[in-house]
PDB file of C-alpha atoms and ligand atoms in Angstrom:
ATOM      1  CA  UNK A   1       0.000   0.000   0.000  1.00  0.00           C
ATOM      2  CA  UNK A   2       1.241   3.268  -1.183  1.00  0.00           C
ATOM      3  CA  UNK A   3       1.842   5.849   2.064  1.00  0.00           C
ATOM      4  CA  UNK A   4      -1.349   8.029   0.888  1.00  0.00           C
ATOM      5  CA  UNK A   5      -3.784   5.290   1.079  1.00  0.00           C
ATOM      6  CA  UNK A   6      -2.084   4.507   4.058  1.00  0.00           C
ATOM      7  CA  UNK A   7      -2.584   8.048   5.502  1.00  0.00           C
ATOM      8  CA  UNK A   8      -6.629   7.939   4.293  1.00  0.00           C
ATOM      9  CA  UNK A   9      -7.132   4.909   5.926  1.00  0.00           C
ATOM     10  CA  UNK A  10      -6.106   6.141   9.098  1.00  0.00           C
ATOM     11  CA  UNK A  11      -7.160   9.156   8.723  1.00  0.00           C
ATOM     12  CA  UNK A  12     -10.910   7.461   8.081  1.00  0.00           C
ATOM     13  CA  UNK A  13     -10.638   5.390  10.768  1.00  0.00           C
ATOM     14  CA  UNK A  14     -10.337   8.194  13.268  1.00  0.00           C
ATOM     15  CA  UNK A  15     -13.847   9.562  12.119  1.00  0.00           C
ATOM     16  CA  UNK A  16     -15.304   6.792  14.260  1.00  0.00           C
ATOM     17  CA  UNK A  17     -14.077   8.691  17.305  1.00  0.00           C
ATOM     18  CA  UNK A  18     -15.891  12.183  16.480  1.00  0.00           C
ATOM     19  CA  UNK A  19     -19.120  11.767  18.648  1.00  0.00           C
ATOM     20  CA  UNK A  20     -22.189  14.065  18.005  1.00  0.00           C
ATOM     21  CA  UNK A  21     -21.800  17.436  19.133  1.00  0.00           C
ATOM     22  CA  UNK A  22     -18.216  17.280  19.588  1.00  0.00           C
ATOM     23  CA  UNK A  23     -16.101  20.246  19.493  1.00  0.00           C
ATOM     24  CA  UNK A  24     -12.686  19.063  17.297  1.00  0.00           C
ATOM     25  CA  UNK A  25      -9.297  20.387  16.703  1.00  0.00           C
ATOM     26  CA  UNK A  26      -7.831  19.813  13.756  1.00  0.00           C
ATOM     27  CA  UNK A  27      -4.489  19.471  13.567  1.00  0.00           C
ATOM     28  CA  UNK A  28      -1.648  19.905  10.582  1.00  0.00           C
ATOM     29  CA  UNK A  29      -0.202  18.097   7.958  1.00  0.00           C
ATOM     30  CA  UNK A  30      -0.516  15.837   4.948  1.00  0.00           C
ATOM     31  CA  UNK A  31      -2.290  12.686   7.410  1.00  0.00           C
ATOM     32  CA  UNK A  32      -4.538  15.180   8.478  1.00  0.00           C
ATOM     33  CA  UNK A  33      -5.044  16.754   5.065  1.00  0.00           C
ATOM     34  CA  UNK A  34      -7.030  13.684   4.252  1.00  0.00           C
ATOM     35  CA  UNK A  35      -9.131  14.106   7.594  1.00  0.00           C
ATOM     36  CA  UNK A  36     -10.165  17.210   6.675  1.00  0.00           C
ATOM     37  CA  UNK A  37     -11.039  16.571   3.356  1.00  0.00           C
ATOM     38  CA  UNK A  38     -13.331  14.229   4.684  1.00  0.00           C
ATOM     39  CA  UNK A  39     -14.983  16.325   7.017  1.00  0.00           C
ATOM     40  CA  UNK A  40     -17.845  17.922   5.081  1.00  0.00           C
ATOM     41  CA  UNK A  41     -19.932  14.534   5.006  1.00  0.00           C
ATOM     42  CA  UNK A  42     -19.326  14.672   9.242  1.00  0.00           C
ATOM     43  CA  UNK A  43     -20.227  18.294   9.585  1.00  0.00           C
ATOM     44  CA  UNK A  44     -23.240  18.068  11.509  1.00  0.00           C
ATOM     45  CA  UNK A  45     -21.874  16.226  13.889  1.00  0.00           C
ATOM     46  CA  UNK A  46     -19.823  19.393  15.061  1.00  0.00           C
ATOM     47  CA  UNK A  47     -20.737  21.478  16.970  1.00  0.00           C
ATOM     48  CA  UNK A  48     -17.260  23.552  16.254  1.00  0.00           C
ATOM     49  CA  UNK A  49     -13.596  23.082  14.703  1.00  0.00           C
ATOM     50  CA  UNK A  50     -10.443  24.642  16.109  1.00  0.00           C
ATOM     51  CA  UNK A  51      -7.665  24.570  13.901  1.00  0.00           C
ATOM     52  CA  UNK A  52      -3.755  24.648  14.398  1.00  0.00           C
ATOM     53  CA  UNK A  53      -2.605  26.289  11.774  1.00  0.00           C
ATOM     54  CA  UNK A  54      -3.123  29.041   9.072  1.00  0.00           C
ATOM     55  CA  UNK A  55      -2.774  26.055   6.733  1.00  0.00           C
ATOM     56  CA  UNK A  56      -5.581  23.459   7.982  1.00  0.00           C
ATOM     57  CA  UNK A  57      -7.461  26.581   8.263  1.00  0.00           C
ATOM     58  CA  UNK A  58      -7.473  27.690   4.619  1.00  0.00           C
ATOM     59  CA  UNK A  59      -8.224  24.380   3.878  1.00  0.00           C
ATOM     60  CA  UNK A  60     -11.029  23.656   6.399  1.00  0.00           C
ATOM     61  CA  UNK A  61     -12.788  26.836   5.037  1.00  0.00           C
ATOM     62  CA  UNK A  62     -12.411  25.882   1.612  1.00  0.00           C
ATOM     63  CA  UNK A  63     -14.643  22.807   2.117  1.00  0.00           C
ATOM     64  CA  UNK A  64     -16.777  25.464   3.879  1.00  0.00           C
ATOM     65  CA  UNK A  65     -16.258  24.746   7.722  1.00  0.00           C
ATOM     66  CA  UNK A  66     -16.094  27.813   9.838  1.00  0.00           C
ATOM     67  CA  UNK A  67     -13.254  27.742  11.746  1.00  0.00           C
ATOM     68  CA  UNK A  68     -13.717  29.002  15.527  1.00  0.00           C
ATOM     69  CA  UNK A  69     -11.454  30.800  17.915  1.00  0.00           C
ATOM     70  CA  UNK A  70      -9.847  28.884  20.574  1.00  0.00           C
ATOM     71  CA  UNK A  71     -10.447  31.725  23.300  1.00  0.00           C
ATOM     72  CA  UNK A  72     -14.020  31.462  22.605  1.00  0.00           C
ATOM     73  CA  UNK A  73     -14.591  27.850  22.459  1.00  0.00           C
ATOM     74  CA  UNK A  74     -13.295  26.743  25.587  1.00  0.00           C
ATOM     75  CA  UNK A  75     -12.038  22.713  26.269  1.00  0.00           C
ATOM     76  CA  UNK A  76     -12.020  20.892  23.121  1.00  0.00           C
ATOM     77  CA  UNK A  77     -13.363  17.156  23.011  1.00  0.00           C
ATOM     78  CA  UNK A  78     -11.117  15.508  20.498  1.00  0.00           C
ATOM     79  CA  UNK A  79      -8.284  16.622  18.910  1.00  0.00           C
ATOM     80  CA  UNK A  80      -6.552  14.710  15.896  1.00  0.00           C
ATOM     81  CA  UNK A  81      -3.050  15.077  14.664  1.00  0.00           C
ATOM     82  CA  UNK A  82      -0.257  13.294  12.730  1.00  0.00           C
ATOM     83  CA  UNK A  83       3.111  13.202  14.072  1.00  0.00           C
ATOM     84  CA  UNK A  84       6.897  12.780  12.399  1.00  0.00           C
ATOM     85  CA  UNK A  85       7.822  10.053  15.152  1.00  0.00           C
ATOM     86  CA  UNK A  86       5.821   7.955  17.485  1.00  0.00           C
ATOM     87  CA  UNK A  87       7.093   5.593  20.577  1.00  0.00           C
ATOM     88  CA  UNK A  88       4.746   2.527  22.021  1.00  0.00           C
ATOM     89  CA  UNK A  89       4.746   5.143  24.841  1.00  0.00           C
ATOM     90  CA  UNK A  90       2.317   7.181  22.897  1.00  0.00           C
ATOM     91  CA  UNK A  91       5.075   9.804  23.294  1.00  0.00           C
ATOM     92  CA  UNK A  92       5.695  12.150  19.983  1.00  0.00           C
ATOM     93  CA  UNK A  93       7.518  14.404  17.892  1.00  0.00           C
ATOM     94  CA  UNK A  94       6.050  16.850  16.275  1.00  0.00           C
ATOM     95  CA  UNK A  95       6.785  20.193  13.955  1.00  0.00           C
ATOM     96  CA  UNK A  96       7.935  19.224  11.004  1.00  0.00           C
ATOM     97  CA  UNK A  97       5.174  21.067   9.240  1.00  0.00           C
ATOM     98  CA  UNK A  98       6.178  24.108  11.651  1.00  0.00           C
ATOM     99  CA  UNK A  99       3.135  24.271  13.383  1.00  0.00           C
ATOM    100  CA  UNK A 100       3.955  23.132  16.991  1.00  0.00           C
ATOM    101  CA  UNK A 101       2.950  25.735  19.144  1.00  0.00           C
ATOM    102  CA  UNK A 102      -0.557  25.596  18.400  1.00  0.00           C
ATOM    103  CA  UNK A 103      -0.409  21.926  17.841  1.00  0.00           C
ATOM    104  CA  UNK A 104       0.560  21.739  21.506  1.00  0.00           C
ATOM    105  CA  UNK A 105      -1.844  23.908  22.819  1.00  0.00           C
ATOM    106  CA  UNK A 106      -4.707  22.343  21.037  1.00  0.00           C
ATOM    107  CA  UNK A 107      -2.912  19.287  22.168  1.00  0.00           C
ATOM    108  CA  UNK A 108      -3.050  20.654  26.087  1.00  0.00           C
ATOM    109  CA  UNK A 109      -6.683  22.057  25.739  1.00  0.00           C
ATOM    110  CA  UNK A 110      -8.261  18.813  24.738  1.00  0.00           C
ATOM    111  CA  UNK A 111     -10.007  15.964  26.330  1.00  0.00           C
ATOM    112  CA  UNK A 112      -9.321  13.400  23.747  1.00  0.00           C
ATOM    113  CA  UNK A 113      -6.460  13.593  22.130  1.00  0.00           C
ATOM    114  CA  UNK A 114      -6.254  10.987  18.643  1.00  0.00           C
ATOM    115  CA  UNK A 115      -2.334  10.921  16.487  1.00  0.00           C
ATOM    116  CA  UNK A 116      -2.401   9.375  13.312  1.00  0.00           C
ATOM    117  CA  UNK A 117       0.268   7.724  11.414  1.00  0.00           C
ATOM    118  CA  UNK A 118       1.541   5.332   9.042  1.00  0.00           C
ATOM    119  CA  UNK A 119       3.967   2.660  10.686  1.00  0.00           C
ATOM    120  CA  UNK A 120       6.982   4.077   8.831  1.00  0.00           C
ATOM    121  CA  UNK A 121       6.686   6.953  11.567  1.00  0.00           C
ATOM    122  CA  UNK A 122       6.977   3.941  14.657  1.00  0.00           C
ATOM    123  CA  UNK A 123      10.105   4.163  16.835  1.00  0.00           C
ATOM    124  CA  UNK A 124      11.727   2.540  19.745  1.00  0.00           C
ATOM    125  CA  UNK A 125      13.282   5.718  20.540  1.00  0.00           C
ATOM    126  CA  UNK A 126      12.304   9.354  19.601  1.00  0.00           C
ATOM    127  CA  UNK A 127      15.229  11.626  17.836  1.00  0.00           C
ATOM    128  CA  UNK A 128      15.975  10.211  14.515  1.00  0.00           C
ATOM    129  CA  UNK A 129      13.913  12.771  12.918  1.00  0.00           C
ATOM    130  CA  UNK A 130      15.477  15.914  13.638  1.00  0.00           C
ATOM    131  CA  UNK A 131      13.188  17.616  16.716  1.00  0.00           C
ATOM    132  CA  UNK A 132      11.892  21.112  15.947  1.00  0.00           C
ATOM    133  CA  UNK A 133      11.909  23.740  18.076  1.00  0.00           C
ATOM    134  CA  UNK A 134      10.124  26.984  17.805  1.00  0.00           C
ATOM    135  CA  UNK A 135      12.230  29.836  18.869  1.00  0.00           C
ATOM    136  CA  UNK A 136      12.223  33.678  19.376  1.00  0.00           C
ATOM    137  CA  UNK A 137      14.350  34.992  16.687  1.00  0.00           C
ATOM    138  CA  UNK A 138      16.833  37.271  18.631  1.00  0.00           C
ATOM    139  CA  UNK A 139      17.427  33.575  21.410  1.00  0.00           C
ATOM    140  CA  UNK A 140      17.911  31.542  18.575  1.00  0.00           C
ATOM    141  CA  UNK A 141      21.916  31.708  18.568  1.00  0.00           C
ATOM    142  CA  UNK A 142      22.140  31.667  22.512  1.00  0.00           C
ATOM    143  CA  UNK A 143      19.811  29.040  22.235  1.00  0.00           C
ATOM    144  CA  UNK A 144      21.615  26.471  19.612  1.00  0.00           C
ATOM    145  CA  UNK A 145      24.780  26.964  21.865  1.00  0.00           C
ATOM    146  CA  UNK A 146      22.660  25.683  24.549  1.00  0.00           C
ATOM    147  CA  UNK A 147      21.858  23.134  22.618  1.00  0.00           C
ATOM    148  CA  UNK A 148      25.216  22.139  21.638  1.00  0.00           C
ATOM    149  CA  UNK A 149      25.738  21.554  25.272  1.00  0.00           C
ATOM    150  CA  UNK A 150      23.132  19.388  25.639  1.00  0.00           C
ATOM    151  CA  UNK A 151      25.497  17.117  22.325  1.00  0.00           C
ATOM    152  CA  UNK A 152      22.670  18.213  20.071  1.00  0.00           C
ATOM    153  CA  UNK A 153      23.129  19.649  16.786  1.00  0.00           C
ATOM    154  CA  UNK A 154      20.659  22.801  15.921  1.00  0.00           C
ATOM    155  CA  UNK A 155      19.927  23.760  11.944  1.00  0.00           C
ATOM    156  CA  UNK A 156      18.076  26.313  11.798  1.00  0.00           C
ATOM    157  CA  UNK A 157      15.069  25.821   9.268  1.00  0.00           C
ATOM    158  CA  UNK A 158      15.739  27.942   5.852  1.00  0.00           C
ATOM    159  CA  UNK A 159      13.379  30.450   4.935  1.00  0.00           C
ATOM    160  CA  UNK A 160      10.909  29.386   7.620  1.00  0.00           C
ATOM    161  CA  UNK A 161       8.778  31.609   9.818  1.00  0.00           C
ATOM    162  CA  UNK A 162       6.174  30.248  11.838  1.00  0.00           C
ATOM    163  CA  UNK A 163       2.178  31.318  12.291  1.00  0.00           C
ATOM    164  CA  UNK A 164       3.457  33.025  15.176  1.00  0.00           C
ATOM    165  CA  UNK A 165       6.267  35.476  13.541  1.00  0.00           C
ATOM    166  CA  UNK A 166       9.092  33.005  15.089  1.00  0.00           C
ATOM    167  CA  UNK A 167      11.975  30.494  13.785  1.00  0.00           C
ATOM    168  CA  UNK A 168      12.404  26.833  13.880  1.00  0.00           C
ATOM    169  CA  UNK A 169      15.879  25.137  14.758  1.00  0.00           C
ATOM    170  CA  UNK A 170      16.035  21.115  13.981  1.00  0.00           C
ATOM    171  CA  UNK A 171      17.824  19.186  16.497  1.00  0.00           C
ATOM    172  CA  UNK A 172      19.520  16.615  14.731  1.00  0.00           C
ATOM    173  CA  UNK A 173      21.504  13.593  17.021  1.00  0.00           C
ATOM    174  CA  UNK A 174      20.231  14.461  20.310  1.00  0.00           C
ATOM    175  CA  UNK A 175      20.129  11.913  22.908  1.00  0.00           C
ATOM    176  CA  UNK A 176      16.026  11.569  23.825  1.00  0.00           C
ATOM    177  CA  UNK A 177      16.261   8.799  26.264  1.00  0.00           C
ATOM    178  CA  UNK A 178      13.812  10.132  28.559  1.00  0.00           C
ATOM    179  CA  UNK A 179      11.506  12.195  26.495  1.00  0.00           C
ATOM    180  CA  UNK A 180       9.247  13.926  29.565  1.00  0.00           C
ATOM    181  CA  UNK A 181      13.243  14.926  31.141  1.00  0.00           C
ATOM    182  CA  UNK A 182      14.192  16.208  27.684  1.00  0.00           C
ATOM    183  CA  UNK A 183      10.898  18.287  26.855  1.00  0.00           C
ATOM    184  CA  UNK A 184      11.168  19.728  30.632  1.00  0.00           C
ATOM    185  CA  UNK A 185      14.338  20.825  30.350  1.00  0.00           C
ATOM    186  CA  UNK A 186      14.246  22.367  26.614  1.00  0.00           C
ATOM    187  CA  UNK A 187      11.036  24.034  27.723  1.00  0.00           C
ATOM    188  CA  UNK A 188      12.938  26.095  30.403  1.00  0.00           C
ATOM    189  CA  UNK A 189      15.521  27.831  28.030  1.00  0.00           C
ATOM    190  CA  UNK A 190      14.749  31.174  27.583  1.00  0.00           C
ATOM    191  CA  UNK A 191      13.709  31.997  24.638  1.00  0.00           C
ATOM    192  CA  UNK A 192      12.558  28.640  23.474  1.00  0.00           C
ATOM    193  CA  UNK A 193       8.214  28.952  22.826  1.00  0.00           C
ATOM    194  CA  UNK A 194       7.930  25.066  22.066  1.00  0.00           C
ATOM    195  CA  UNK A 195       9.668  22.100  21.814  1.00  0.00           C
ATOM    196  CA  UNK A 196       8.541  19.439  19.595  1.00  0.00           C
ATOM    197  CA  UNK A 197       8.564  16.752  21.829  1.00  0.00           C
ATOM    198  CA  UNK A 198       5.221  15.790  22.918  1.00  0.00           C
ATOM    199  CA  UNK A 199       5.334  13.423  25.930  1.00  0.00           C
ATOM    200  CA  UNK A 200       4.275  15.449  29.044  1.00  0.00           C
ATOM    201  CA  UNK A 201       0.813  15.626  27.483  1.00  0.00           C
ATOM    202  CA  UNK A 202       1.280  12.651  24.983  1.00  0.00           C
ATOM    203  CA  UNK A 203      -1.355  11.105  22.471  1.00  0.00           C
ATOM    204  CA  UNK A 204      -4.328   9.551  24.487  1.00  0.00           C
ATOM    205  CA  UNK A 205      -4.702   6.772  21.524  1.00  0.00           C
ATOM    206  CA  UNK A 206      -2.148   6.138  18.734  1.00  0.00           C
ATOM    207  CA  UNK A 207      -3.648   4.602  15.458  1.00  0.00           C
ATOM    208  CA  UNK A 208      -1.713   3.272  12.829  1.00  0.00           C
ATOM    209  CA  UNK A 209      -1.883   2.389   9.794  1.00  0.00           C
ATOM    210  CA  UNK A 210      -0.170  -1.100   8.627  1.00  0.00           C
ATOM    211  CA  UNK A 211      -0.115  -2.565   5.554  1.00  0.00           C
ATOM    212  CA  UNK A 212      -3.750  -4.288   5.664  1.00  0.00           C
ATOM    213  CA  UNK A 213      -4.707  -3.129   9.509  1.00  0.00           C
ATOM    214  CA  UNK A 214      -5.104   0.141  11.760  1.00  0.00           C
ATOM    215  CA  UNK A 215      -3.547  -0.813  15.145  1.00  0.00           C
ATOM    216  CA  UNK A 216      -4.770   0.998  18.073  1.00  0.00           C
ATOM    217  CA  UNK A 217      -2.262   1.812  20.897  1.00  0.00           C
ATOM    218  CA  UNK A 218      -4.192   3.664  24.382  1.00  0.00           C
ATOM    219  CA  UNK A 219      -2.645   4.773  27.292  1.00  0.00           C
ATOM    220  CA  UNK A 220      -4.402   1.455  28.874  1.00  0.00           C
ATOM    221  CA  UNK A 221      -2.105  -0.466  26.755  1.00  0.00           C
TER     222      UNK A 221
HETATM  223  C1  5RP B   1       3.144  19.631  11.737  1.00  0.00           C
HETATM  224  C2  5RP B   1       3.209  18.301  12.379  1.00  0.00           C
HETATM  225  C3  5RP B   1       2.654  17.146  11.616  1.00  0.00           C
HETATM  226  O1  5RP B   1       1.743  16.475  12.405  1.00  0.00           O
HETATM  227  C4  5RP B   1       3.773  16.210  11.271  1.00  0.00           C
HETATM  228  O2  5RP B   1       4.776  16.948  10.589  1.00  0.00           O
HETATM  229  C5  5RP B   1       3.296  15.039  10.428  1.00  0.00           C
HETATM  230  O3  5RP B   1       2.940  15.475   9.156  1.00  0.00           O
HETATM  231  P1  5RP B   1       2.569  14.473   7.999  1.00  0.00           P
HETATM  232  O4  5RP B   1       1.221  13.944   8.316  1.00  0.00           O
HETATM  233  O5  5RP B   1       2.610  15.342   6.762  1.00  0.00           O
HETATM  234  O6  5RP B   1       3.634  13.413   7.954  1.00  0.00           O
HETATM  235  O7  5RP B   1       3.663  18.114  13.475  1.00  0.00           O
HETATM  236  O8  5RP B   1       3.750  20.609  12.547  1.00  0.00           O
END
């Protein structure tokens, strides 16, 4: 199976989570591309959509979905994402599209909270993809020597700015043993707004998509 069937099948397979009346956030990316694609036959299910990006929301309102504002929405029920990497753990990295910050605090804000991915994105251990960090443009040099420190190598992302006005350095060949350690400590440089690591408020249920099967990983696992 080619990796966009892959991604529509689990992207599908997460509609059976969206119960009437929910309120959803919608995350970024070409997995949840599909999902939002095949929103407009689910609409009146919602009650409203919260989106994590400028790009899922240009998309969402081309199909005609009216995206709300998080401040005025409150806790969201479900939220569904993709992610780059993906432990057992249910622990994640995220930001390769850029979008991380919001990602994390629709993420933070929701009840539910769904990651979909093809099995090519399973790891043992996070930190072969490079880990994205979003960064305030005048820290970002004190912060890659911080980084250094830490036996991490920073890149800073070419012609990038995020949603939010801000840069992106990828950590390549960092050590992310303990991933809740790691995003605690990153977190705490000055400077830094996010750090792609998402395992102090990991995925609630991990589905994946294998080559004739969607396996379903919980935190009851
Ligand atoms: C964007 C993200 C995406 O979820 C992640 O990059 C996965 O994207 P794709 O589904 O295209 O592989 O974190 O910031």
């Amino acid at each position: 199976m080619n990796p966009d069937s892959k991604k529509l099948k689990v992207a599908k397979s997460s509609l059976d989570y969206i119960e009437h009346d929910c309120v959803l956030g919608v995350g970024t990316g070409s997995t949840v591309n599909f999902l939002i694609d095949l929103l407009p036959d689910l609409i009146n299910k919602i009650q409203a959509v919260v989106s994590s990006s400028d790009e899922s929301t240009k998309r969402l309102e081309a199909h005609g979905i009216e995206v709300s504002n998080l401040n005025n929405i409150g806790n969201i029920d479900l939220y569904i994402d993709g992610a780059d990497e993906a432990t057992k753990n249910l622990h994640l990295i995220k930001g390769g599209g850029g979008a991380l910050t919001r990602e994390k605090i629709l993420a933070a804000n929701a009840k539910e909270f769904i990651c979909i991915v093809d099995d090519s994105k399973i790891v043992d251990r996070l930190g072969k993809f490079p880990l994205p960090i979003e960064v305030l443009p005048m820290a970002q040099s004190y912060i890659a020597r911080e980084i250094v420190k830490m036996k991490g190598q920073p890149i800073l992302r070419e012609n990038f700015i995020t949603d939010n006005g801000n840069h992106i350095l990828d950590i390549h060949n960092l050590d992310i043993t303990n991933p809740i350690e790691t995003e605690t400590i990153i977190n705490q440089i000055p400077g830094v707004i996010t750090v792609g690591i998402f395992a102090r408020r990991p995925a609630d249920i991990l589905l994946i998509a294998e080559e004739n099967t969607i396996k379903i990983i919980t935190d009851k696992d």
